[in-house]
């Protein structure tokens, strides 16, 4: 049975259309991550599922029950917020048992639920402490524990790791994935951080300006983004984009040329193109190689800046009139990611190359025409 069904959900704030015709079916036990830039409507959508926000129109069911008009407490959900929202005067145990106490459950049941959640989250030693005596990570675990004790049909997470430092965020990502595997519950998680989406989701929902851009498994979205937005949003460093024009069409293939002399031949395109059409070529930084004479496509550039990250090196290179329209640096230079530590000094001339089968092509409306790239399974 579908765990959550979202049908034609719309949300207007006065004259502002925040959520536009959202349709999504979430299966039992899925970990769905809704990701998108700030202001895309992801929190509004999550709050609408929680019942903390009323929808303007549309229908929402949880476990086959229409909950569109029900109060949050009657929907079978539990929500974890970025701000933890713990009661400072209560102990960890009291915070975790709060929902069940409000529901007037018997004390033995509450104690058992708190003990179970504390064990899962390794909070057994902290039960008598108050929130201010805990670290940020522990506080967030208490907030998650409070959700677990309620045994909800669906867990909702609203940017729960945003207040934590980088090391703790990584640790909590692993903990949340482990927790999901242990509980097998349906989880819906909202974040602006594509790394959280890629690492934790069984399916990612990419949102932009109140609409769903694409839904799919993380690697499927990474390898086969439906459009320019998804291609640019997923992946760090970002995909390099180059504006081009169609110069030749043959069957399902086309040759594309850009200003600055880049020419790429594409085969097996999924949509029509005509000579003269404006298109965008996309190539991920890890698919660009430096000094490889065997690459299908090659062009000259000059190193502008190098970032040494230890296990990898990011090179920003200037290719003169051949400029990118949307790489990470935002200055028209190419971003190249090399999976090893190698020195590249500013001002050094280099040859950048890539294989045409690794390149993406987008039409003037931003839709991907190269949509059949194989997805490596883990
Ligand atoms: P996100 O979580 O993706 O950052 P939100 O869902 O919080 O975005 O907001 C989506 C859009 O709706 C934003 O442009 C925001 O300004 C607007 N919005 C959110 N809440 C309200 C509100 N209560 N009144 C008016 N506009 C709102």
Coordinates of C-alpha atoms in Angstrom, one line a residue, residues 100 105 139-140 160 162 175 189 193 211 221 229 237 240 246 248 297 304 316 341:
X100 CA 2.8 9.7 24.6
X105 CA -0.7 6.5 27.4
X139 CA 20.0 17.1 21.2
X140 CA 19.0 16.2 17.6
X160 CA 17.4 18.3 10.8
X162 CA 21.6 22.1 9.3
X175 CA 23.1 7.3 11.9
X189 CA 13.3 14.4 4.6
X193 CA 22.0 19.9 0.7
X211 CA 7.3 22.3 -8.9
X221 CA 19.2 11.3 -11.3
X229 CA 18.2 22.4 -13.5
X237 CA 31.5 20.6 -8.1
X240 CA 30.1 22.6 -16.7
X246 CA 23.4 22.6 -34.0
X248 CA 24.7 19.1 -38.5
X297 CA 37.2 16.2 -27.7
X304 CA 43.8 29.8 -13.2
X316 CA 39.8 26.0 -12.6
X341 CA 46.7 14.9 -5.6

